[in-house]
PDB file of C-alpha atoms and ligand atoms in Angstrom:
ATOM      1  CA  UNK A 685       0.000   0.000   0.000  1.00  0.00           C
ATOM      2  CA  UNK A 686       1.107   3.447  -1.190  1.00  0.00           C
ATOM      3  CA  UNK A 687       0.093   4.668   2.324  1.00  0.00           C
ATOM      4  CA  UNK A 688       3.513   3.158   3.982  1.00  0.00           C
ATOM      5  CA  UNK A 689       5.301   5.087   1.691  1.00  0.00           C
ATOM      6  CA  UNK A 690       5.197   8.646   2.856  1.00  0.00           C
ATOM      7  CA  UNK A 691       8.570   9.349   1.784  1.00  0.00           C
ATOM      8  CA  UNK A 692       8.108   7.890  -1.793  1.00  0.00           C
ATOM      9  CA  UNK A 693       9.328  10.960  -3.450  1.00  0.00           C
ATOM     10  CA  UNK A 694      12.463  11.570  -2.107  1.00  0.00           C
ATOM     11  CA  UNK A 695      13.470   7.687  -2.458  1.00  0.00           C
ATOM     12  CA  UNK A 696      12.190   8.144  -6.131  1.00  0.00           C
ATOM     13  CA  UNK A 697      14.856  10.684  -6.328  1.00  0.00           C
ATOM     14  CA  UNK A 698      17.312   8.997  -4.663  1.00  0.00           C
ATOM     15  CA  UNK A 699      17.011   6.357  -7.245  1.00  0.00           C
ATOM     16  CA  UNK A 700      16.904   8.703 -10.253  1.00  0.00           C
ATOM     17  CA  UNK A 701      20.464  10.215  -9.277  1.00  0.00           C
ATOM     18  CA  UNK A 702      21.451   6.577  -8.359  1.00  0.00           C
ATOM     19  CA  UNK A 703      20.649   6.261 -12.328  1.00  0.00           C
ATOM     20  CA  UNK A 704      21.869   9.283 -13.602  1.00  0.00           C
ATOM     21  CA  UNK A 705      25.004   8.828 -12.295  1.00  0.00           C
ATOM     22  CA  UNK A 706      25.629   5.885 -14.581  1.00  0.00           C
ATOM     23  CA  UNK A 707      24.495   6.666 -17.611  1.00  0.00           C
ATOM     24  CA  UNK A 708      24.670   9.918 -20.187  1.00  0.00           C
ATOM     25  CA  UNK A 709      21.483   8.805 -21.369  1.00  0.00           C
ATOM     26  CA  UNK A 710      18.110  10.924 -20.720  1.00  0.00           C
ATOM     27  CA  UNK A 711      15.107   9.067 -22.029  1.00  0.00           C
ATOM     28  CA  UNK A 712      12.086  10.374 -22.862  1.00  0.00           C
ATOM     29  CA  UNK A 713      10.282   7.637 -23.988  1.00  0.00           C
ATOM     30  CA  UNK A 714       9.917   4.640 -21.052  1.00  0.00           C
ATOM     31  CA  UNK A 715       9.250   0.623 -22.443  1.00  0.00           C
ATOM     32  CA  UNK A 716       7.924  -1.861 -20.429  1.00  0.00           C
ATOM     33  CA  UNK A 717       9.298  -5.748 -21.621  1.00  0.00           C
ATOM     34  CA  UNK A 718       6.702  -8.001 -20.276  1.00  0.00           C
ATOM     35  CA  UNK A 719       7.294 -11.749 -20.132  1.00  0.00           C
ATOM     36  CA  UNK A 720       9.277 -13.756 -22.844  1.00  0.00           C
ATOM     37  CA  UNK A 721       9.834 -10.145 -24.942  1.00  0.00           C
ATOM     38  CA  UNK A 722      13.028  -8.953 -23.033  1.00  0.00           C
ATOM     39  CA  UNK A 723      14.517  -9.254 -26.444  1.00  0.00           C
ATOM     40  CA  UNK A 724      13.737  -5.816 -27.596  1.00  0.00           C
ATOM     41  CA  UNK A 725      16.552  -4.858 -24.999  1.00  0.00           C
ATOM     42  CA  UNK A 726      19.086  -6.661 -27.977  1.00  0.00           C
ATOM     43  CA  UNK A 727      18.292  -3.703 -30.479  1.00  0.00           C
ATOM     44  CA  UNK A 728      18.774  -0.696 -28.335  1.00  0.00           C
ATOM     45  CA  UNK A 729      22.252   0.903 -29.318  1.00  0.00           C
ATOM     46  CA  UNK A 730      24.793   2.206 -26.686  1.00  0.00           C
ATOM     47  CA  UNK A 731      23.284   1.161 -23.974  1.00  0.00           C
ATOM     48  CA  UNK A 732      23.845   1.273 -20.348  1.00  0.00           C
ATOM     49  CA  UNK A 733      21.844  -1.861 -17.816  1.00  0.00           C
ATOM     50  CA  UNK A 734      21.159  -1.471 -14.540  1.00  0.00           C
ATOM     51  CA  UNK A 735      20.523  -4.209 -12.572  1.00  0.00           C
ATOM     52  CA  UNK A 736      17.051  -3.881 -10.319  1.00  0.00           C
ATOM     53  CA  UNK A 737      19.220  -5.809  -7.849  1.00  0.00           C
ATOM     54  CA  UNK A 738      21.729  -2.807  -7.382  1.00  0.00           C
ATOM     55  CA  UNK A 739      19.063  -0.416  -6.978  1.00  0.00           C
ATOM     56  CA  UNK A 740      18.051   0.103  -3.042  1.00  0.00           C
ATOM     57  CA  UNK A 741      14.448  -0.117  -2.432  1.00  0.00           C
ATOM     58  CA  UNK A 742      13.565  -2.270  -5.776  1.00  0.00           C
ATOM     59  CA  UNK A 743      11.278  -5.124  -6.022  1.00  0.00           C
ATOM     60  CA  UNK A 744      13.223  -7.892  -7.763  1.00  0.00           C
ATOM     61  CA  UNK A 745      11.571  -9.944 -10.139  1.00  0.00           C
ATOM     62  CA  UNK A 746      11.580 -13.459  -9.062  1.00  0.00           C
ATOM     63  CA  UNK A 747      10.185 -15.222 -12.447  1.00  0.00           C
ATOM     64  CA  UNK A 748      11.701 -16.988 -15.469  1.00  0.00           C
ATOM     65  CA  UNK A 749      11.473 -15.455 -18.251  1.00  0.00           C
ATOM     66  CA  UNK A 750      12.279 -11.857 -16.786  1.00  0.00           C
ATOM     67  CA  UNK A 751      15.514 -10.487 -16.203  1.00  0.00           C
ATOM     68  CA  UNK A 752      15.162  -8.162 -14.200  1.00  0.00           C
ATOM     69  CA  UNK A 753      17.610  -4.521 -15.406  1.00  0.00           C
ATOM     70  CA  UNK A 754      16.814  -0.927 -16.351  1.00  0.00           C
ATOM     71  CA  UNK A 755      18.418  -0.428 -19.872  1.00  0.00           C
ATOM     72  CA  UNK A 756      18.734   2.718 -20.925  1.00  0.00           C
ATOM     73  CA  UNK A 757      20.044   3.374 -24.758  1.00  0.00           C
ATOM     74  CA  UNK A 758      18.883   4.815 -28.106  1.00  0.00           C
ATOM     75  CA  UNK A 759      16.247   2.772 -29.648  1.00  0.00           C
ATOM     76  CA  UNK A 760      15.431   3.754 -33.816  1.00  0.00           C
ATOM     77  CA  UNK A 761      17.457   7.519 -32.635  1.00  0.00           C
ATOM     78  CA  UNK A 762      15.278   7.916 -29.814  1.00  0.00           C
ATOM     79  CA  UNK A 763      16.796   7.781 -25.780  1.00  0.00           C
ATOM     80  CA  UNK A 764      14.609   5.027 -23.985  1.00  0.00           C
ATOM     81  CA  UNK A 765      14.870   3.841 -20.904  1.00  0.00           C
ATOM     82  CA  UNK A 766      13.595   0.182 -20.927  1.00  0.00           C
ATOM     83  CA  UNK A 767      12.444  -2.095 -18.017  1.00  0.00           C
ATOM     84  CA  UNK A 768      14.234  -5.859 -18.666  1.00  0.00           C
ATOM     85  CA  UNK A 769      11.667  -7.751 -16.554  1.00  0.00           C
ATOM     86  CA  UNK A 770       8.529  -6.184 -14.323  1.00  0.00           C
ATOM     87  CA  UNK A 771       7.347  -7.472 -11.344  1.00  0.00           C
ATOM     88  CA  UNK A 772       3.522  -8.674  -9.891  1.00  0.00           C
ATOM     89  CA  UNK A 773       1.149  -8.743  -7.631  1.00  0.00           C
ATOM     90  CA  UNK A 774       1.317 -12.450  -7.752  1.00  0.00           C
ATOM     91  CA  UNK A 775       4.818 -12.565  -6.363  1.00  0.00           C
ATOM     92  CA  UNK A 776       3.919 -10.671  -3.512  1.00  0.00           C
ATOM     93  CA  UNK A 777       4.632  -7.090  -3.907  1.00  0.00           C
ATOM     94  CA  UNK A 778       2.251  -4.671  -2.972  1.00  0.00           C
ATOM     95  CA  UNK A 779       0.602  -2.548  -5.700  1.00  0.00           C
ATOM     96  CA  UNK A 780       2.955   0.453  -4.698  1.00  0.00           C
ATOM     97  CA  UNK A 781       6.072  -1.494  -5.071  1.00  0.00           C
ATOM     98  CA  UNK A 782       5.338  -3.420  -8.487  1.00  0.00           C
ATOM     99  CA  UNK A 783       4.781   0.386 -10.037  1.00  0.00           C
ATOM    100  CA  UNK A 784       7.481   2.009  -8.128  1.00  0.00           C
ATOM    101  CA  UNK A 785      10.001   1.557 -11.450  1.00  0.00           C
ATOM    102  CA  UNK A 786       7.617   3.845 -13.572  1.00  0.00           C
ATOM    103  CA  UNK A 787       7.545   6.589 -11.187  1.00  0.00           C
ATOM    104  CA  UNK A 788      11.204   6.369 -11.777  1.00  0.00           C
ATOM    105  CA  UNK A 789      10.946   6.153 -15.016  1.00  0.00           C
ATOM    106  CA  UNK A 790       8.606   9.494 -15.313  1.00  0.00           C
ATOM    107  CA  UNK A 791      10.918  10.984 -13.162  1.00  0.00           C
ATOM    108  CA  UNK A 792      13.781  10.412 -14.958  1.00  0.00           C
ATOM    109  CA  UNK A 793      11.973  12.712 -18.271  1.00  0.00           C
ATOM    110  CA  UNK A 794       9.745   9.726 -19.793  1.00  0.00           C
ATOM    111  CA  UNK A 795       6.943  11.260 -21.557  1.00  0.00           C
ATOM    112  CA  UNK A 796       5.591   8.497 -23.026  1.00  0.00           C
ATOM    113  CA  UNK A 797       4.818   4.765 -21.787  1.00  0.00           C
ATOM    114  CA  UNK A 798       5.159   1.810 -23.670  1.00  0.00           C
ATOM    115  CA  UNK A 799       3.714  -1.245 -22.150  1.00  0.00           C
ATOM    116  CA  UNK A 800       4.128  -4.993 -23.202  1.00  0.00           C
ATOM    117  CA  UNK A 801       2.960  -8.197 -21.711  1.00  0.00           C
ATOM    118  CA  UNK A 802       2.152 -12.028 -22.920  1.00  0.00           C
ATOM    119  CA  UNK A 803      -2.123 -12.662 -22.252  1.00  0.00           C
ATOM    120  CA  UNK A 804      -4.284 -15.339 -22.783  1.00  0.00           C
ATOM    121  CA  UNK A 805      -6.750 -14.193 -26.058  1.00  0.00           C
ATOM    122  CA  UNK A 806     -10.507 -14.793 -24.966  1.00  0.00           C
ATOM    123  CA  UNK A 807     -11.835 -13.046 -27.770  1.00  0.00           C
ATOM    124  CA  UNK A 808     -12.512 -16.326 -30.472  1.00  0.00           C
ATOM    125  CA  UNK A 809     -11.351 -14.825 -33.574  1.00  0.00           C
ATOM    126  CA  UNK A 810      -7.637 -14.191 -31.932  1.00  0.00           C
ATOM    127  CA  UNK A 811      -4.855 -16.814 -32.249  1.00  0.00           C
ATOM    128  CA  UNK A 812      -1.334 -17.620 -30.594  1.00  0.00           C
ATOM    129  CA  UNK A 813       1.002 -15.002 -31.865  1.00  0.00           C
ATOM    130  CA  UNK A 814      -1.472 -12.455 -32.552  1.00  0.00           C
ATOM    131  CA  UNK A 815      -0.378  -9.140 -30.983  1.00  0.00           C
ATOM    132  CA  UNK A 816      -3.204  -6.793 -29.618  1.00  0.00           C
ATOM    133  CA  UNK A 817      -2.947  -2.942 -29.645  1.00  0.00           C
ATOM    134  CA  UNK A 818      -4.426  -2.184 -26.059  1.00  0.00           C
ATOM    135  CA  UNK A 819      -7.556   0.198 -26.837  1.00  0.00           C
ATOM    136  CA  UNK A 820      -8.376  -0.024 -22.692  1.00  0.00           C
ATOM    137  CA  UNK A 821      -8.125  -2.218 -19.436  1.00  0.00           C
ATOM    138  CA  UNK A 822     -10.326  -4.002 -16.722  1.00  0.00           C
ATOM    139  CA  UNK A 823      -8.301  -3.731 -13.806  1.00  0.00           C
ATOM    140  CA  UNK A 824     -10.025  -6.477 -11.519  1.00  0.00           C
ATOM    141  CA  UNK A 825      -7.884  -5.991  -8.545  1.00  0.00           C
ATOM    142  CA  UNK A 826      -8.065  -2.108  -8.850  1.00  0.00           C
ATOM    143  CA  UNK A 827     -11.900  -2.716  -9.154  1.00  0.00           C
ATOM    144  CA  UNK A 828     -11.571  -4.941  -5.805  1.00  0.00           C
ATOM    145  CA  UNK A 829      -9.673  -2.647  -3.679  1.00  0.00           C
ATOM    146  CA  UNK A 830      -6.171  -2.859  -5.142  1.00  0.00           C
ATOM    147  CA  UNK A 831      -5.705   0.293  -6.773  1.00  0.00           C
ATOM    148  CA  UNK A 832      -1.738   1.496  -6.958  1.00  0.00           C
ATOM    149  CA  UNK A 833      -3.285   5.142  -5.684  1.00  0.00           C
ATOM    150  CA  UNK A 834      -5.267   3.791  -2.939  1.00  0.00           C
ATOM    151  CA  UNK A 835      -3.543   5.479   0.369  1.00  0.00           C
ATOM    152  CA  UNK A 836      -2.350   9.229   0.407  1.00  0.00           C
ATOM    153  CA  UNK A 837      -1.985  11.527  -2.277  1.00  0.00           C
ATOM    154  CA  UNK A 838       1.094  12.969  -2.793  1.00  0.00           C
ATOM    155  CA  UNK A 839       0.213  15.976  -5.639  1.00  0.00           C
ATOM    156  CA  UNK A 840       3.682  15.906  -6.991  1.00  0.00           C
ATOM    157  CA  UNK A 841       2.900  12.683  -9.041  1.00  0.00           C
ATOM    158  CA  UNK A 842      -0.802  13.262  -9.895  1.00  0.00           C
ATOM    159  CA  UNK A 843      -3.841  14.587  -8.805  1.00  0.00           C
ATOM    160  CA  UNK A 844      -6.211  12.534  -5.958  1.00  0.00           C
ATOM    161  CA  UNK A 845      -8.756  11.762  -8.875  1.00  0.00           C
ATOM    162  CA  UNK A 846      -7.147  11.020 -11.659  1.00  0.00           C
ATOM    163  CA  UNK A 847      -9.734  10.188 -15.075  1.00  0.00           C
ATOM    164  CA  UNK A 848      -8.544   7.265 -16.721  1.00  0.00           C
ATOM    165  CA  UNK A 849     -11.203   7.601 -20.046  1.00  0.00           C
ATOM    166  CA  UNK A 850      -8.549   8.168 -22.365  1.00  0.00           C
ATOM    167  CA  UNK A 851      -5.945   5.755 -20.634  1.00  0.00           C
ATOM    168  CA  UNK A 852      -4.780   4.332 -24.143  1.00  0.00           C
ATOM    169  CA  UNK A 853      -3.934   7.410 -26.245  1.00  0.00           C
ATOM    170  CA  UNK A 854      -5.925   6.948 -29.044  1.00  0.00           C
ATOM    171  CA  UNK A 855      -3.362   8.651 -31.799  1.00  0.00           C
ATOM    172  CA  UNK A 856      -1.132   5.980 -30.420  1.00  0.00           C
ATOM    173  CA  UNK A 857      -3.296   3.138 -31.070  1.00  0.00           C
ATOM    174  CA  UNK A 858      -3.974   4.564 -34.970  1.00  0.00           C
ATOM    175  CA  UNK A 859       0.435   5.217 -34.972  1.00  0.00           C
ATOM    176  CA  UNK A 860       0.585   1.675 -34.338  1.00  0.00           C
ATOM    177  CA  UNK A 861      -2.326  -0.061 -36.358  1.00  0.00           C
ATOM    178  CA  UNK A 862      -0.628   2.087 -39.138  1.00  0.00           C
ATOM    179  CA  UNK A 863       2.944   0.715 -38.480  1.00  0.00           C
ATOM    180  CA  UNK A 864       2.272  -2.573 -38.196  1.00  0.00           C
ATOM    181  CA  UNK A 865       0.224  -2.720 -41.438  1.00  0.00           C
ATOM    182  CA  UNK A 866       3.438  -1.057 -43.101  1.00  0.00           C
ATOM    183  CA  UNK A 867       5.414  -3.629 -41.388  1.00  0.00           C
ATOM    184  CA  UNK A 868       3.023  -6.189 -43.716  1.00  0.00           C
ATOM    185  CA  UNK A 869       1.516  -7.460 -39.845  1.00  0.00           C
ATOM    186  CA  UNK A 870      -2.221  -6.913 -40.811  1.00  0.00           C
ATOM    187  CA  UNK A 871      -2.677 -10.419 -40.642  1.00  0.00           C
ATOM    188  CA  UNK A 872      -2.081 -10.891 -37.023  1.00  0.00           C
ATOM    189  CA  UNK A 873      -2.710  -7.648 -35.651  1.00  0.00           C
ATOM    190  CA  UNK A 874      -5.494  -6.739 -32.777  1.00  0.00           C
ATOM    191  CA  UNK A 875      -6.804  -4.144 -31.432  1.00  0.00           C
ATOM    192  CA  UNK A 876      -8.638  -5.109 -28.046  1.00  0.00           C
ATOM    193  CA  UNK A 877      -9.523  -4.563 -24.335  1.00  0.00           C
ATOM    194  CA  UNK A 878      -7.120  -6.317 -21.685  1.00  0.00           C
ATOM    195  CA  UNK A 879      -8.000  -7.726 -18.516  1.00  0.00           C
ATOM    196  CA  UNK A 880      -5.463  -8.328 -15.350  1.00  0.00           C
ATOM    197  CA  UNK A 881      -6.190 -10.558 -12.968  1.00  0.00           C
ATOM    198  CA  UNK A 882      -3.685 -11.055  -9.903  1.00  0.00           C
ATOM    199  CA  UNK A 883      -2.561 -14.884 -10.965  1.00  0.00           C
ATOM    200  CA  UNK A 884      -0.705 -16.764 -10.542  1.00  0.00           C
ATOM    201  CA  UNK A 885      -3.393 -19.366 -11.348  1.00  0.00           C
ATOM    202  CA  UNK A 886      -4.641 -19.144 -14.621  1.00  0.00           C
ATOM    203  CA  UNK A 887      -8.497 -18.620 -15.049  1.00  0.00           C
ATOM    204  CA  UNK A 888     -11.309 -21.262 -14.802  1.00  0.00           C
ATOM    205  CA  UNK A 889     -13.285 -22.166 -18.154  1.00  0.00           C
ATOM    206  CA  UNK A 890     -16.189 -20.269 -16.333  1.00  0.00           C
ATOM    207  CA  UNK A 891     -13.701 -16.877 -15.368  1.00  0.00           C
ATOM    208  CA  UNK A 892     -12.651 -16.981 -18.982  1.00  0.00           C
ATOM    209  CA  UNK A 893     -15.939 -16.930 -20.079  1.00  0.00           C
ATOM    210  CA  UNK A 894     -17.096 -14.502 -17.652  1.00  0.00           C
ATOM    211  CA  UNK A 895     -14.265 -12.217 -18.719  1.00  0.00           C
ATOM    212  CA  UNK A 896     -15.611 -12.483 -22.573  1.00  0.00           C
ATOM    213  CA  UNK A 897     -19.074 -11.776 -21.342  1.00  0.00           C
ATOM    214  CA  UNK A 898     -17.586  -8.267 -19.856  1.00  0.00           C
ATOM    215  CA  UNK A 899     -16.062  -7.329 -22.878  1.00  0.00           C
ATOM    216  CA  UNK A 900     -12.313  -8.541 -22.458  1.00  0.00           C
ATOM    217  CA  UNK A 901     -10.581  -9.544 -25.257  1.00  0.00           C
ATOM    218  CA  UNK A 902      -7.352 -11.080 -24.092  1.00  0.00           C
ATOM    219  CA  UNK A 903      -6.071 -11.551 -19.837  1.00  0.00           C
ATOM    220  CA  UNK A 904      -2.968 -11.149 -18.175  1.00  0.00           C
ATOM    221  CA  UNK A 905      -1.173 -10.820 -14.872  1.00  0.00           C
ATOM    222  CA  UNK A 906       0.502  -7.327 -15.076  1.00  0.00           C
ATOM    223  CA  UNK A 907       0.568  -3.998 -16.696  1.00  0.00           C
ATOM    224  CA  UNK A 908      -2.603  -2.065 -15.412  1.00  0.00           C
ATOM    225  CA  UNK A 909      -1.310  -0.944 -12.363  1.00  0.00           C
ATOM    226  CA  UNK A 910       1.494   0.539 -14.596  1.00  0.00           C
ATOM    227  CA  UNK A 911      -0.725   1.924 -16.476  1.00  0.00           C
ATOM    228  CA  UNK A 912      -2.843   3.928 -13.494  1.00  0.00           C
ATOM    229  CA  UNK A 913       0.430   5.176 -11.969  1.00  0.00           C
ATOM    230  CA  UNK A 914       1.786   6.656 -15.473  1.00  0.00           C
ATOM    231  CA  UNK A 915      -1.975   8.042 -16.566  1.00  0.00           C
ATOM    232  CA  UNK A 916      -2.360   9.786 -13.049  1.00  0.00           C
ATOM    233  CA  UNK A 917       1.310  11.467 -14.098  1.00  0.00           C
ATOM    234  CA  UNK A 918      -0.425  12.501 -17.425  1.00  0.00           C
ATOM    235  CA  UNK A 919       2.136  10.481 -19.169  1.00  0.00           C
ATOM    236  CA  UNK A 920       0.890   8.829 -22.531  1.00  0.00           C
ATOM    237  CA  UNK A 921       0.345   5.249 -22.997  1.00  0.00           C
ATOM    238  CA  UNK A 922       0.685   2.807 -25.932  1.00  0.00           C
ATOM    239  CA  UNK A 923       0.107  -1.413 -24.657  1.00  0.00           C
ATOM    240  CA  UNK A 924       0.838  -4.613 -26.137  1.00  0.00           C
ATOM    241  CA  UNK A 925      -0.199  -8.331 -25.586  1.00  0.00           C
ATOM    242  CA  UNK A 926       1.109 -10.576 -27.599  1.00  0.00           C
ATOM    243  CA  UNK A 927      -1.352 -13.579 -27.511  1.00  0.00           C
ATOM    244  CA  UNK A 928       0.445 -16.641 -26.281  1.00  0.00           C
ATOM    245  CA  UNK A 929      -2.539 -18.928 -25.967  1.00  0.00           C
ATOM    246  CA  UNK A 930      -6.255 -18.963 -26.159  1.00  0.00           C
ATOM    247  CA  UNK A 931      -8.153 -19.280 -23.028  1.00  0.00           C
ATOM    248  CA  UNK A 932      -9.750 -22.589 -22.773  1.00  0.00           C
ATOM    249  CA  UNK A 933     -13.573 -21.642 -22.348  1.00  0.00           C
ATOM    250  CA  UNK A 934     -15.201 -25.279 -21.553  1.00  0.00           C
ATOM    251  CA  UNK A 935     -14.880 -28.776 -21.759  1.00  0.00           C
ATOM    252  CA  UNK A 936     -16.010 -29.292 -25.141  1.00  0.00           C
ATOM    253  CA  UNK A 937     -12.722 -26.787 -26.071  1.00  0.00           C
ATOM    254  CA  UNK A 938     -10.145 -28.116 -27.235  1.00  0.00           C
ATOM    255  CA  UNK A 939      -7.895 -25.670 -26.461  1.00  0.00           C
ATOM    256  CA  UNK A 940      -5.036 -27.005 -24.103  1.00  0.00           C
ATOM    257  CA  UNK A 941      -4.433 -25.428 -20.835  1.00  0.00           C
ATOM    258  CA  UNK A 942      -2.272 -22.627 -20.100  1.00  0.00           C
ATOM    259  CA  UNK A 943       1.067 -23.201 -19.181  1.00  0.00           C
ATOM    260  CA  UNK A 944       3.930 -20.763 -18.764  1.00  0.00           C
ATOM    261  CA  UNK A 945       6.218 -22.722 -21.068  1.00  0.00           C
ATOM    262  CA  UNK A 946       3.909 -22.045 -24.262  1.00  0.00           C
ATOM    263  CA  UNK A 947       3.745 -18.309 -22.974  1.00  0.00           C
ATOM    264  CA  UNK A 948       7.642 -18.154 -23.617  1.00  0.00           C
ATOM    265  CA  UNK A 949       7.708 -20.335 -26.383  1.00  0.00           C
ATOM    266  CA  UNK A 950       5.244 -17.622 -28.552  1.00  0.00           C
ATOM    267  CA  UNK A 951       7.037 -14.952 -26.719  1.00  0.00           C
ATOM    268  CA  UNK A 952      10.331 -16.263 -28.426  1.00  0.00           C
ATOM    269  CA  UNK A 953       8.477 -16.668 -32.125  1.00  0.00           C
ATOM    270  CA  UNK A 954       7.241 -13.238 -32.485  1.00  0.00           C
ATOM    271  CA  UNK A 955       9.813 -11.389 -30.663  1.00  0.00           C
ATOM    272  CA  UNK A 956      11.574 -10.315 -33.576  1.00  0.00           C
ATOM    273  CA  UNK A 957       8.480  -8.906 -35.356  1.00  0.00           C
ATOM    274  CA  UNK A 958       7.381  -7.395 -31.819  1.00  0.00           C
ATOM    275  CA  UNK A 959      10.764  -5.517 -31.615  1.00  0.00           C
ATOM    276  CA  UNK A 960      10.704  -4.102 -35.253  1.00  0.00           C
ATOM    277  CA  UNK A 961       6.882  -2.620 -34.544  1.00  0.00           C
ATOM    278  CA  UNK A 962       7.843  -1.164 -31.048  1.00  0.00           C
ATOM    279  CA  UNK A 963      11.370   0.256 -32.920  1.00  0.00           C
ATOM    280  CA  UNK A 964       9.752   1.887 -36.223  1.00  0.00           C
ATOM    281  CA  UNK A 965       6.540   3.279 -33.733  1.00  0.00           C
ATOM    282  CA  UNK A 966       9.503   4.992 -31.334  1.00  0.00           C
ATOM    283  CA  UNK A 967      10.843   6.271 -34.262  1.00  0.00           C
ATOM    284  CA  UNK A 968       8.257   8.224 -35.077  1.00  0.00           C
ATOM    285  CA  UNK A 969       7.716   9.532 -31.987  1.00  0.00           C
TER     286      UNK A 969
HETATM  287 CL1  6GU B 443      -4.452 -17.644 -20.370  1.00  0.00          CL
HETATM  288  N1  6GU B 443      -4.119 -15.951 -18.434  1.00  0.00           N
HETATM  289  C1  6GU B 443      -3.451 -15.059 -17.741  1.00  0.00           C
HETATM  290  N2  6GU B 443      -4.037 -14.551 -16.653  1.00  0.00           N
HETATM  291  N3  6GU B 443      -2.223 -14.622 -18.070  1.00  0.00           N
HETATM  292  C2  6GU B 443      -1.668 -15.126 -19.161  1.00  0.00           C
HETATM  293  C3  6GU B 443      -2.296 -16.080 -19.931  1.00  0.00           C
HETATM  294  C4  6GU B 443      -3.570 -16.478 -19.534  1.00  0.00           C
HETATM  295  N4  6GU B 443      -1.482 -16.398 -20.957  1.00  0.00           N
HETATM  296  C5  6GU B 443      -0.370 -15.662 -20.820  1.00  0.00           C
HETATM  297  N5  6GU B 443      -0.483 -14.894 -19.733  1.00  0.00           N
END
């Protein structure tokens, strides 16, 4: 809860300087590698990693297929700062720590937000490997009582009410339904609304279809609570899921179940075409 952190700014500072210090870098465009696509870290030029481990007050994240380091580089000529690995609720952190790295990241000049994560497509015309453009979120646990604002307001990174109606920027969402058609990606391109539920269990056949029936089109474990932290900043905000399995919706399906080593294995397949569509959209930023 944010409301043990009544110091947040200045240890947000503390780590900002912490980063300055070791790079000449100052991004102004923050990415968020969510599992299996840690890859797009390979194509950033002159670049500087910091490990979340030598950073004091940093969640660490704890799961395969995340690394877990701040990169910080030029990406298509543009200075990004990238996160190598994110951490969840599932692993323990509270909401306040899990975002803690994009308040660092706004702090550090980043204007604009990239998010990425693997999900589970619910929607029945997606398949593995298609990669949704994020038009808006259900936040379940922010719903429930798990906001990342719940506690005090400190007015120095947002306003007590923030309005998250335009939490997707919509000229972002056309920038990168026009890229990846350019790119020749029509065919497996979406443009959908994501779900997060805590995890680490995957959903029942009766969540999944109770997901569908609210109007999400693919589910995850991550990236909304991101999301909140960098809207109530008034920083812009472009998402990602790259579809890594279908969600199995009965017993008649014959979808297989979820399992985290399919998640990578996609992850791995479509990382390459994932990294040139995030590159070519910073580059015309
Ligand atoms: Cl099917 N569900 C959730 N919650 N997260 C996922 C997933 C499914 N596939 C990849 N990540």
């Amino acid at each position: 809860r944010r409301f043990e952190f009544s110091h947040e700014f200045d240890i947000v500072e503390e780590i900002c300087n912490t980063i300055l210090n070791q790079t000449k870098h100052r991004p102004t465009v923050g990415i968020i590698c969510g599992t299996g696509l840690s890859s797009l870290g390979d194509i950033v030029e002159d670049k500087d990693a910091i490990p979340y481990g030598k950073i004091k007050h940093f969640p660490k994240s704890t799961v395969k297929g995340h690394i877990g380091q701040f990169v910080l580089g030029l990406l298509n000529g543009k200075t990004v700062v990238m996160m190598q690995g994110r951490t969840h609720l599932y692993e323990g952190y509270s909401v306040g720590e899990i975002t803690l790295p994009v308040r660092v990241m706004i702090h550090l000049g980043v204007k604009t937000l990239i998010v990425t994560n693997a999900a589970g497509g619910l929607n029945r015309s997606y398949n593995v490997g298609d990669i949704m453009v994020i038009k808006d979120h259900i936040n379940l646990a922010g719903l429930a009582g798990e906001n990342p604002l719940r506690g005090v307001n400190d007015e120095r990174f947002g306003p007590r009410f923030p309005a998250l109606s335009d939490a997707y920027d919509r000229s972002l969402v056309k920038t990168a339904i026009d890229t990846a058609t350019e790119l020749g990606y029509s065919t497996f391109m979406q443009e959908g609304v994501y779900c997060a539920q805590v995890g680490p269990a995957f959903e029942t056949p009766a969540e999944c279809r109770f997901l569908s029936l609210v109007g999400a089109d693919a589910v995850g474990m991550s990236t909304v609570h991101e999301v909140v932290v960098a809207r109530h900043a008034g920083v812009k905000v472009l998402g990602f899921s790259l579809i890594t399995n279908v969600a199995v919706m009965g017993y008649e399906d014959n979808a297989s179940a979820a399992n985290h080593q399919e998640v990578l294995e996609t992850g791995k397949q479509r990382s390459s075409d994932m990294q040139k569509l995030v590159s070519a959209i910073v580059g015309k930023m």
